[in-house]
CSV table of C-alpha atoms and ligand atoms in Angstrom, one decimal:
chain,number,residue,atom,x,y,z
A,1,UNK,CA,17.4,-20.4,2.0
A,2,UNK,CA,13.9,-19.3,1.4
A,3,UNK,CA,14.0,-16.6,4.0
A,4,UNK,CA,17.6,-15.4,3.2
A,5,UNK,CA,15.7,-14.4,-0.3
A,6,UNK,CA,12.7,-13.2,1.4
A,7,UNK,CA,14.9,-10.7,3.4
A,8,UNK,CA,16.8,-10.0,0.2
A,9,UNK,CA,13.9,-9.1,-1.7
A,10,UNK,CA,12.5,-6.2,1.5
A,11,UNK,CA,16.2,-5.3,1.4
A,12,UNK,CA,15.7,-4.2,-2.5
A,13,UNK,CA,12.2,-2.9,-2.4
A,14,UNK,CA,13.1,0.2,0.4
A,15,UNK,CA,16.6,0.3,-0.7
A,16,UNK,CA,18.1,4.1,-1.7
A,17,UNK,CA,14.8,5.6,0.3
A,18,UNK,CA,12.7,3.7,-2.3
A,19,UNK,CA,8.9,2.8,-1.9
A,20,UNK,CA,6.1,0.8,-3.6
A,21,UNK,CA,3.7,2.0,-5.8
A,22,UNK,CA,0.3,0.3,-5.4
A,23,UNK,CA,-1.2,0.4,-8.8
A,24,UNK,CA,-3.1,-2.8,-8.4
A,25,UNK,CA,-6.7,-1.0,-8.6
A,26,UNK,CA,-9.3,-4.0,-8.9
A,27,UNK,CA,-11.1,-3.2,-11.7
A,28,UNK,CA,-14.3,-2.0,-10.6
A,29,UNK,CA,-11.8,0.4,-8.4
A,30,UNK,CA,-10.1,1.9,-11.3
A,31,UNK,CA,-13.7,2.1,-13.0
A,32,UNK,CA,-14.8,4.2,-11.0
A,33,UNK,CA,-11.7,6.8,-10.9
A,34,UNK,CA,-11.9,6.9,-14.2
A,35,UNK,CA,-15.3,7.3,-14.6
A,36,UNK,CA,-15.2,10.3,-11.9
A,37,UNK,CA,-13.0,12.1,-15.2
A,38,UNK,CA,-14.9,11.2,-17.4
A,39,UNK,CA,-12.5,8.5,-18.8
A,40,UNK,CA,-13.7,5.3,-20.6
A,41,UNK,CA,-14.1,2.5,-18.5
A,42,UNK,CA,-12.9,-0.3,-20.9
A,43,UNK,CA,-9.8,-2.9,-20.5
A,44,UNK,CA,-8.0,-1.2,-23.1
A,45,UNK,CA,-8.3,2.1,-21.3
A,46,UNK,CA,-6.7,0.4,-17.9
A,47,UNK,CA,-4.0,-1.3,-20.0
A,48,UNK,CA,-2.6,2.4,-21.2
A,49,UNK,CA,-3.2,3.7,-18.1
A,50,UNK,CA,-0.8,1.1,-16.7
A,51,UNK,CA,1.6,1.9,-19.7
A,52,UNK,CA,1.9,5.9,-18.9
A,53,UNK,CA,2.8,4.4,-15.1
A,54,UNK,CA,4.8,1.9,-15.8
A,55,UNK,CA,7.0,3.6,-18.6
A,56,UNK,CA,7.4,6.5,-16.4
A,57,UNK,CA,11.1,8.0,-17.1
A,58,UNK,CA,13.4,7.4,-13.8
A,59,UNK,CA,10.2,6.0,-12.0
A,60,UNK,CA,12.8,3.2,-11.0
A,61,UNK,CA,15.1,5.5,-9.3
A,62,UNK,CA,12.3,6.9,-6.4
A,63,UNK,CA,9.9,3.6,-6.7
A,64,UNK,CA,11.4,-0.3,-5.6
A,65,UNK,CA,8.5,-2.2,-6.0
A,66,UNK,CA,4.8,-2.2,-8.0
A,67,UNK,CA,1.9,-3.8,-7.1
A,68,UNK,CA,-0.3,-5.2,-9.8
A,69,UNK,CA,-3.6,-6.4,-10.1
A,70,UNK,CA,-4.8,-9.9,-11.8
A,71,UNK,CA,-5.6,-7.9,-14.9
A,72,UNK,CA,-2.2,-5.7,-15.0
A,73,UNK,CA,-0.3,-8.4,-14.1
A,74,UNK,CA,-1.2,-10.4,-17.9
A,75,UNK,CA,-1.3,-7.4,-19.2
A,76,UNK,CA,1.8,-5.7,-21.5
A,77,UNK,CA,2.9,-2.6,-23.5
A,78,UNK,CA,1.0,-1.7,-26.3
A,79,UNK,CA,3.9,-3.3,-28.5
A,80,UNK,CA,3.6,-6.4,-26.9
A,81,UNK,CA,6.0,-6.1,-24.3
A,82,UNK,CA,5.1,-7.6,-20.9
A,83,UNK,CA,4.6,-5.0,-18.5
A,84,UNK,CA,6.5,-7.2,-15.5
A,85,UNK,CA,9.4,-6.9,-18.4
A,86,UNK,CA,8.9,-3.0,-18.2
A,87,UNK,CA,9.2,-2.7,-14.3
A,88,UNK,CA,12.4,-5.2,-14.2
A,89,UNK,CA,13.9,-3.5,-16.5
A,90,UNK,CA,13.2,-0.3,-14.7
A,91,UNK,CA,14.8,-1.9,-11.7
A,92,UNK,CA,11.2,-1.9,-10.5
A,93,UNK,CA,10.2,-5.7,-8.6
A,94,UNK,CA,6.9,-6.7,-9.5
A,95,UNK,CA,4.3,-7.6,-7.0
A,96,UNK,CA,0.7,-8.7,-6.9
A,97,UNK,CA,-2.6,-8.0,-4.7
A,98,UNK,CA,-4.0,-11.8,-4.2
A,99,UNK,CA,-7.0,-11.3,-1.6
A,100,UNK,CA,-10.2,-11.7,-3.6
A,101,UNK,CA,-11.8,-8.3,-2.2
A,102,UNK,CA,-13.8,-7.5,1.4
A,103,UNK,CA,-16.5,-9.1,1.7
A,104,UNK,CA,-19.8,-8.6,3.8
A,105,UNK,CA,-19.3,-10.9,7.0
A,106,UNK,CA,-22.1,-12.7,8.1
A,107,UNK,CA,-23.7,-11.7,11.5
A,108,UNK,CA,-21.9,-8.8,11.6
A,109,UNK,CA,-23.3,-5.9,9.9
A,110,UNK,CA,-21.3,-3.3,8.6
A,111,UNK,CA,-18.2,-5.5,8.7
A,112,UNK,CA,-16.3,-7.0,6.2
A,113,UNK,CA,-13.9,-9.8,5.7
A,114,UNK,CA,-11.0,-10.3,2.8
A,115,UNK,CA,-11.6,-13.3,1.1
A,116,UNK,CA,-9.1,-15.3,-1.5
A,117,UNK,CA,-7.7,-18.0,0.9
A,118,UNK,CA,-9.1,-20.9,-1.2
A,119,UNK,CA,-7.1,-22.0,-4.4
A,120,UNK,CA,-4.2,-19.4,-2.9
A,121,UNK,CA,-1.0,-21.8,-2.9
A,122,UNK,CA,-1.8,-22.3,-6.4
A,123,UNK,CA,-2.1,-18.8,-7.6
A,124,UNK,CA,1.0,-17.7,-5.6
A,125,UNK,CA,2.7,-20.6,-7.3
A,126,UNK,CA,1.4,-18.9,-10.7
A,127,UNK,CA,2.6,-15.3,-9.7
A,128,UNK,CA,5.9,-16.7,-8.7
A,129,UNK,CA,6.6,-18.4,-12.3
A,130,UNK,CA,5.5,-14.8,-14.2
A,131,UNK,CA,8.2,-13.3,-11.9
A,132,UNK,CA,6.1,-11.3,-9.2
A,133,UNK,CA,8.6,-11.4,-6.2
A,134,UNK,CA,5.9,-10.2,-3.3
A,135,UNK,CA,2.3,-10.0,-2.8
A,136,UNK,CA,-0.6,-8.2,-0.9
A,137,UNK,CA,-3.3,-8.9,0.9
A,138,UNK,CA,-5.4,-5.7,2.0
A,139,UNK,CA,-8.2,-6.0,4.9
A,140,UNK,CA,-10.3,-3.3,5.2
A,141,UNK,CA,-12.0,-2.5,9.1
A,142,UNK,CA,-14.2,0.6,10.0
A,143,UNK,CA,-14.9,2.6,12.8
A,144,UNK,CA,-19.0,3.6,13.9
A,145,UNK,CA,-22.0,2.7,16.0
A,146,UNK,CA,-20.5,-0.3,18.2
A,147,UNK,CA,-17.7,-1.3,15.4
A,148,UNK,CA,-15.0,-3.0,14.9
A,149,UNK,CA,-16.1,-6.0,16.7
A,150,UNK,CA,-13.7,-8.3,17.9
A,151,UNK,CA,-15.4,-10.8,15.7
A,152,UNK,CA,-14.3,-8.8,12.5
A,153,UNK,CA,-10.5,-7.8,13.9
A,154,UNK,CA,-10.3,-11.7,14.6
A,155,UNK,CA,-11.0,-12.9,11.3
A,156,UNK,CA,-9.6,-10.4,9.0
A,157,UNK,CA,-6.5,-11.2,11.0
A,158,UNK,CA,-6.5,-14.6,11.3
A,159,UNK,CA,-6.7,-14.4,7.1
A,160,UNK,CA,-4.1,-12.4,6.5
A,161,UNK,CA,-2.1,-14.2,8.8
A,162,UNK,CA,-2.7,-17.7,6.6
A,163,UNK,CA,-1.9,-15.6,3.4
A,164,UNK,CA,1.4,-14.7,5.0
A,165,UNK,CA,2.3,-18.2,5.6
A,166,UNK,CA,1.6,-19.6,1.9
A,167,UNK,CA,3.2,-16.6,0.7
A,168,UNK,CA,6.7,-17.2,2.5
A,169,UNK,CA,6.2,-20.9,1.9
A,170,UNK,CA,6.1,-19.6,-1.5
A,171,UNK,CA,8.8,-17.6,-1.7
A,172,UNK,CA,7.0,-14.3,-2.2
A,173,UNK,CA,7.2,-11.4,0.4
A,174,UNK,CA,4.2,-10.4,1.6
A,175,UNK,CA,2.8,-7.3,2.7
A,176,UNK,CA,0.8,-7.7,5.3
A,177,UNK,CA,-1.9,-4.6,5.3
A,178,UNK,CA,-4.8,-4.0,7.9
A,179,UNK,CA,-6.8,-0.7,7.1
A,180,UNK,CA,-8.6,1.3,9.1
A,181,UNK,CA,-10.7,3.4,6.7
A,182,UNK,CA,-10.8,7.3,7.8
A,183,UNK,CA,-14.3,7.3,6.7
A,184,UNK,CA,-16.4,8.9,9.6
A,185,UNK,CA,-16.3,11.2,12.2
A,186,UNK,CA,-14.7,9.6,14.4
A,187,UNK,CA,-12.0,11.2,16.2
A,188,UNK,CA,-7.6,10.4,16.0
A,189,UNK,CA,-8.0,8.9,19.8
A,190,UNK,CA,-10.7,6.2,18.4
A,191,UNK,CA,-8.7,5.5,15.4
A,192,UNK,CA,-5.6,5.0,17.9
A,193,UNK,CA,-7.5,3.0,19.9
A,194,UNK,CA,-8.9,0.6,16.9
A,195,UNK,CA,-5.2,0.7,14.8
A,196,UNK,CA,-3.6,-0.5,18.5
A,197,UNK,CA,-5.6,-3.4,18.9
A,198,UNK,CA,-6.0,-4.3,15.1
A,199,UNK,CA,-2.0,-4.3,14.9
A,200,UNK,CA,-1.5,-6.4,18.2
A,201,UNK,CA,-4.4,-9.4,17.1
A,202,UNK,CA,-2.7,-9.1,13.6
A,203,UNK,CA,0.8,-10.1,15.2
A,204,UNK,CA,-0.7,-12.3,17.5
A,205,UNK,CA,-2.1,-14.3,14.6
A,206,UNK,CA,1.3,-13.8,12.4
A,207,UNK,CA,3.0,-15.3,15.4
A,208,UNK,CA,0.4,-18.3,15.4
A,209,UNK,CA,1.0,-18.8,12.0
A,210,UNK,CA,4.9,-18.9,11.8
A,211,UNK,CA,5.4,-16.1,10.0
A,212,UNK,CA,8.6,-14.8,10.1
A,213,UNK,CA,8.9,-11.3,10.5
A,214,UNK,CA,12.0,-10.4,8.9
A,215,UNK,CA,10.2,-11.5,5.9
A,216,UNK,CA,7.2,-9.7,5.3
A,217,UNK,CA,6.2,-5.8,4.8
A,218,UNK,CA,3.5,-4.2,7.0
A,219,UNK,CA,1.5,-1.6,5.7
A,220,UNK,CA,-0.8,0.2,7.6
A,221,UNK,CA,-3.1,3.4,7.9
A,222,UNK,CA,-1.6,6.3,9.7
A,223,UNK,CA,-2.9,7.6,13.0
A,224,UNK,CA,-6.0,9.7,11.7
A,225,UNK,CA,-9.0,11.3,12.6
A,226,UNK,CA,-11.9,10.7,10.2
A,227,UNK,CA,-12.6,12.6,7.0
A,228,UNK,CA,-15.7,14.0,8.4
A,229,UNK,CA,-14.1,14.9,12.4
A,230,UNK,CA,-14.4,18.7,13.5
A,231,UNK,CA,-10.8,18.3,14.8
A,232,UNK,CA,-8.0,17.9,12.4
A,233,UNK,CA,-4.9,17.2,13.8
A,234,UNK,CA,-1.6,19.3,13.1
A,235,UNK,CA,0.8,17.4,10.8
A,236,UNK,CA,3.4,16.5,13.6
A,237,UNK,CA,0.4,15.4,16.0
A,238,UNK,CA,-0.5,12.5,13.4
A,239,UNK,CA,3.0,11.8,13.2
A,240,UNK,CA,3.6,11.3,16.9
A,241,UNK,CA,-0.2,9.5,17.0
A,242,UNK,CA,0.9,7.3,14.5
A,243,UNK,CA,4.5,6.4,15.4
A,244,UNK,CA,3.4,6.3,19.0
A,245,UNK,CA,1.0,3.9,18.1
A,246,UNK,CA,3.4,1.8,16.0
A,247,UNK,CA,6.0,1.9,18.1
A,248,UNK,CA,4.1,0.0,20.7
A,249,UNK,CA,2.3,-2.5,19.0
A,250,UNK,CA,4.6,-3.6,16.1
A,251,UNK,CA,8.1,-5.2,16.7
A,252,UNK,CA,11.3,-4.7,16.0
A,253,UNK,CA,12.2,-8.3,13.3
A,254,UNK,CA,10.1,-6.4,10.7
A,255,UNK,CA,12.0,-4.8,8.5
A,256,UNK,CA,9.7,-2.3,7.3
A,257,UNK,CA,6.3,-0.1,8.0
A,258,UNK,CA,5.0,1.0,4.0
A,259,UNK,CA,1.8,3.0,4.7
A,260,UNK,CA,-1.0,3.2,2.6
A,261,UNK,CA,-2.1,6.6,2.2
A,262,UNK,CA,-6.0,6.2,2.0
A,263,UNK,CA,-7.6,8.8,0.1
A,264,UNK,CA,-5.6,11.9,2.2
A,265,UNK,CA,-4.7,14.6,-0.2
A,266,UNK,CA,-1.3,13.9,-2.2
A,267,UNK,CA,0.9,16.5,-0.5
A,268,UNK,CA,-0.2,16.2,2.7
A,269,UNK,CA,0.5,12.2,3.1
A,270,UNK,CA,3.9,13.4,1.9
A,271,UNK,CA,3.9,15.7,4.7
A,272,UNK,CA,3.2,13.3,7.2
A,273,UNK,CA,5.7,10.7,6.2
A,274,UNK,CA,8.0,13.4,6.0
A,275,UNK,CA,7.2,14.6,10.0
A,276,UNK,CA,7.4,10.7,11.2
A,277,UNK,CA,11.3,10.6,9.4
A,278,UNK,CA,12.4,14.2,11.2
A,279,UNK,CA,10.9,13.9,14.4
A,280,UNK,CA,11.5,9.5,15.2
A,281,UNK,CA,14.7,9.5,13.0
A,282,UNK,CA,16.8,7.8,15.4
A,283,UNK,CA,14.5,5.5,17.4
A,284,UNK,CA,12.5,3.9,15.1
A,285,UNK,CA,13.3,-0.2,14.4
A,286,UNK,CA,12.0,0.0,10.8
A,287,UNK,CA,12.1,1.6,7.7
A,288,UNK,CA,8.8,4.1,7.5
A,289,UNK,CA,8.2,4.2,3.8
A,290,UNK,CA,4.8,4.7,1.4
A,291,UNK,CA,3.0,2.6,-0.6
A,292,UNK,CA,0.7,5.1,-1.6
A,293,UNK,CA,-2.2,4.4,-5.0
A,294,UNK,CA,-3.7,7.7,-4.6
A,295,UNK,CA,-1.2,9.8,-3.1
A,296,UNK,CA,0.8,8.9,-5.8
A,297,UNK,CA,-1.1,8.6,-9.1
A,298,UNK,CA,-4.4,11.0,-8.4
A,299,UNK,CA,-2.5,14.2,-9.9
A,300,UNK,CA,-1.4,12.2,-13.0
A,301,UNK,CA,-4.5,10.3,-13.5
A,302,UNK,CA,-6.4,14.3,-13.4
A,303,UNK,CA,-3.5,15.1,-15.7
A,304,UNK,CA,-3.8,12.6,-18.7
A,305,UNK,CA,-7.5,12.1,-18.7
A,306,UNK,CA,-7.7,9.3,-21.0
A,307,UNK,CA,-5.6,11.5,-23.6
A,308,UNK,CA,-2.8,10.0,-25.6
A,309,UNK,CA,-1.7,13.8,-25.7
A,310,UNK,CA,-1.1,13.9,-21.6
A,311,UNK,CA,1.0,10.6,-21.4
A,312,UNK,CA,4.1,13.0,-21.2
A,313,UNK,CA,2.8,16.1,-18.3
A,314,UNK,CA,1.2,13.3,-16.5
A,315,UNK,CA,4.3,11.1,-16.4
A,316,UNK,CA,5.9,14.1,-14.9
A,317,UNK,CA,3.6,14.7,-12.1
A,318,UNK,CA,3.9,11.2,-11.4
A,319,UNK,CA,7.3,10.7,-11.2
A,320,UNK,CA,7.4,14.6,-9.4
A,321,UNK,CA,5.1,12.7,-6.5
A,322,UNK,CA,7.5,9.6,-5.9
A,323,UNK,CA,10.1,11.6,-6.1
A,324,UNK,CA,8.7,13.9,-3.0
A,325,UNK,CA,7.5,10.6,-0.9
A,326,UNK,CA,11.2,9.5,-1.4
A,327,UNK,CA,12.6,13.1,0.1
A,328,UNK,CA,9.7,12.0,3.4
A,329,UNK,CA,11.3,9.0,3.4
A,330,UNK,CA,14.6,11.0,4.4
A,331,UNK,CA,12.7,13.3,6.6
A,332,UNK,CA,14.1,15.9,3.5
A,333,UNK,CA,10.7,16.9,1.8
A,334,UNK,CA,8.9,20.4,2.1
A,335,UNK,CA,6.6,22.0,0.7
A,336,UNK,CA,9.0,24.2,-1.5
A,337,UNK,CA,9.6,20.9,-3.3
A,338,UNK,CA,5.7,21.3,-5.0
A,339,UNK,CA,6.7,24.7,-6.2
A,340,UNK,CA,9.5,23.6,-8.5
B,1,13P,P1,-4.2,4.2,-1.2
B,1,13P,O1,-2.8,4.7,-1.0
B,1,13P,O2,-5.0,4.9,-2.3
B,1,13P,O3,-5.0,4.1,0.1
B,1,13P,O4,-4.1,2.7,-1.8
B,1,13P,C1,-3.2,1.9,-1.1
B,1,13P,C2,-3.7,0.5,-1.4
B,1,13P,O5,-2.9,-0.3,-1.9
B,1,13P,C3,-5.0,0.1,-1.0
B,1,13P,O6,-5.1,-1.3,-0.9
């Protein structure tokens, strides 16, 4: 029965070409975009933040599912209305990010682990009451001098393999999302190379864990070469890298790939999703969707800088960039679509 609701509830979240919006900034995270604009970093200042997202007009028609954060989550509109009542009522499902952050991992420097297995059943338990209907789990891995080590691909999956488990034994979906950052110069082959064997330990340890695939989200980095690489790959060159990649190492039972979109410049992660959709259409086992934070809010958050006077232009520019990622989901975006 549970899994006949977990399939359900992936079937809702991508349906129409829909994808999530991960708004579920920890707070230091969100301090520290606002404070790059020179926005206050106070709770009050996240909570109408969250309002101008979540009250976004027809955000519901380009966006299934939002990820919240602890904070967001108890949070609610300025008139007192829950924000989980805002997004249900948008025909938005509310979800929740439930790892406790990365954290350094002993004996292997450089690395980091996700923590937030401890106390876990309980909090899912929580979530689940309040109405959140997924959750996600992010583990972050990076590429230099002699890393990842296997040490640090091992554990990070091996955690969000548990995490998987309680959360289907919870009834929550969860998105499953292993990260490699595109910090560094290292170059699309190496980040093949690292996102290949990241993905296979990650399904080797879902399998161990008796996670069933038709029940659970994956999201992933793309294909990339690093921020700081001489080379920068063509748009349909990351597309194939990535969907190459993918198409290899993940299998067919999951219903759906959402990919975060890790600090790559709005248009262009629209771009990419867009190129993986035209040129894979027909083969590919699973939905490619987004679940894009920056790719999706950086433009509005520049927009409304912490004025009560941008909620409406911001809104828009919001709403503009779901609206495109849903178009890449169809393989129908261009770049005309920025000019309207
Ligand atoms: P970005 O799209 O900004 O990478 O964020 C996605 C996310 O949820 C990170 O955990």
């Amino acid at each position: 029965m549970k899994s006949k609701a977990l399939r359900e509830t992936v079937t809702r979240l991508f349906a129409d070409n829909k994808g999530l919006l991960a708004m579920d900034e920890s707070n230091p995270t969100c301090n520290k975009r606002f404070a790059s604009l020179g926005i206050p970093q106070t709770e009050e200042a996240r909570r109408a933040y969250r309002e101008l997202i979540v009250t976004t007009p027809g955000l519901g028609e380009c966006i299934g599912g939002a990820i919240l954060y602890d904070e967001t989550i108890h949070q609610g509109k300025k008139d007192g209305t829950p924000f989980i009542e805002v997004l249900i009522e948008a025909g938005i499902i509310p979800g929740i990010k439930v790892d406790a952050g990365a954290k350094e991992l002993a004996g292997h420097p450089g690395e980091k682990v996700s923590e937030g297995l401890d106390g876990l059943r309980g909090r899912l338990a929580e979530y689940s009451k309040m109405g959140a209907r997924f959750a996600k789990w992010r583990a972050v891995i990076a590429i230099g001098d002699g890393i990842p080590s296997w040490g640090s691909i091992e554990a990070n999956a091996h955690a969000l393999a548990r995490y998987a488990a309680l959360c289907q034994e919870a009834g929550l979906v969860p998105i499953v999302e292993p990260e490699v950052l595109m910090d560094g110069e290292h170059s699309l082959e190496q980040c093949y190379k690292v996102t290949d064997e990241l993905l296979r330990t990650v399904f080797s340890q879902l399998f161990a864990q008796r996670v069933m695939l038709e029940g659970m989200i994956l999201k992933p980095n793309m294909v990339l070469p690093g921020l700081a690489c001489i080379r920068q790959e063509t748009v349909d060159e990351v597309a194939d890298a990535t969907v190459n990649c993918f198409l290899r190492a993940v299998p067919a039972a999951v219903p759906a790939i959402a990919f975060l979109s890790g600090g790559q410049a709005a248009e262009l992660a629209s771009a990419r999703l867009n190129a993986m959709n035209v040129r894979f259409k027909s083969q590919l086992p699973w939905a490619v969707a987004f679940s894009f934070s920056r790719a999706i809010q950086q433009p509005a958050l520049e927009l409304w800088k912490g004025q009560e006077a941008n909620v409406s232009a911001a809104q828009q520019a919001l709403y503009h960039r779901a609206l495109c990622n849903q178009a890449a989901r169809r393989g129908e975006y261009d770049a005309a679509m920025e000019k309207r």
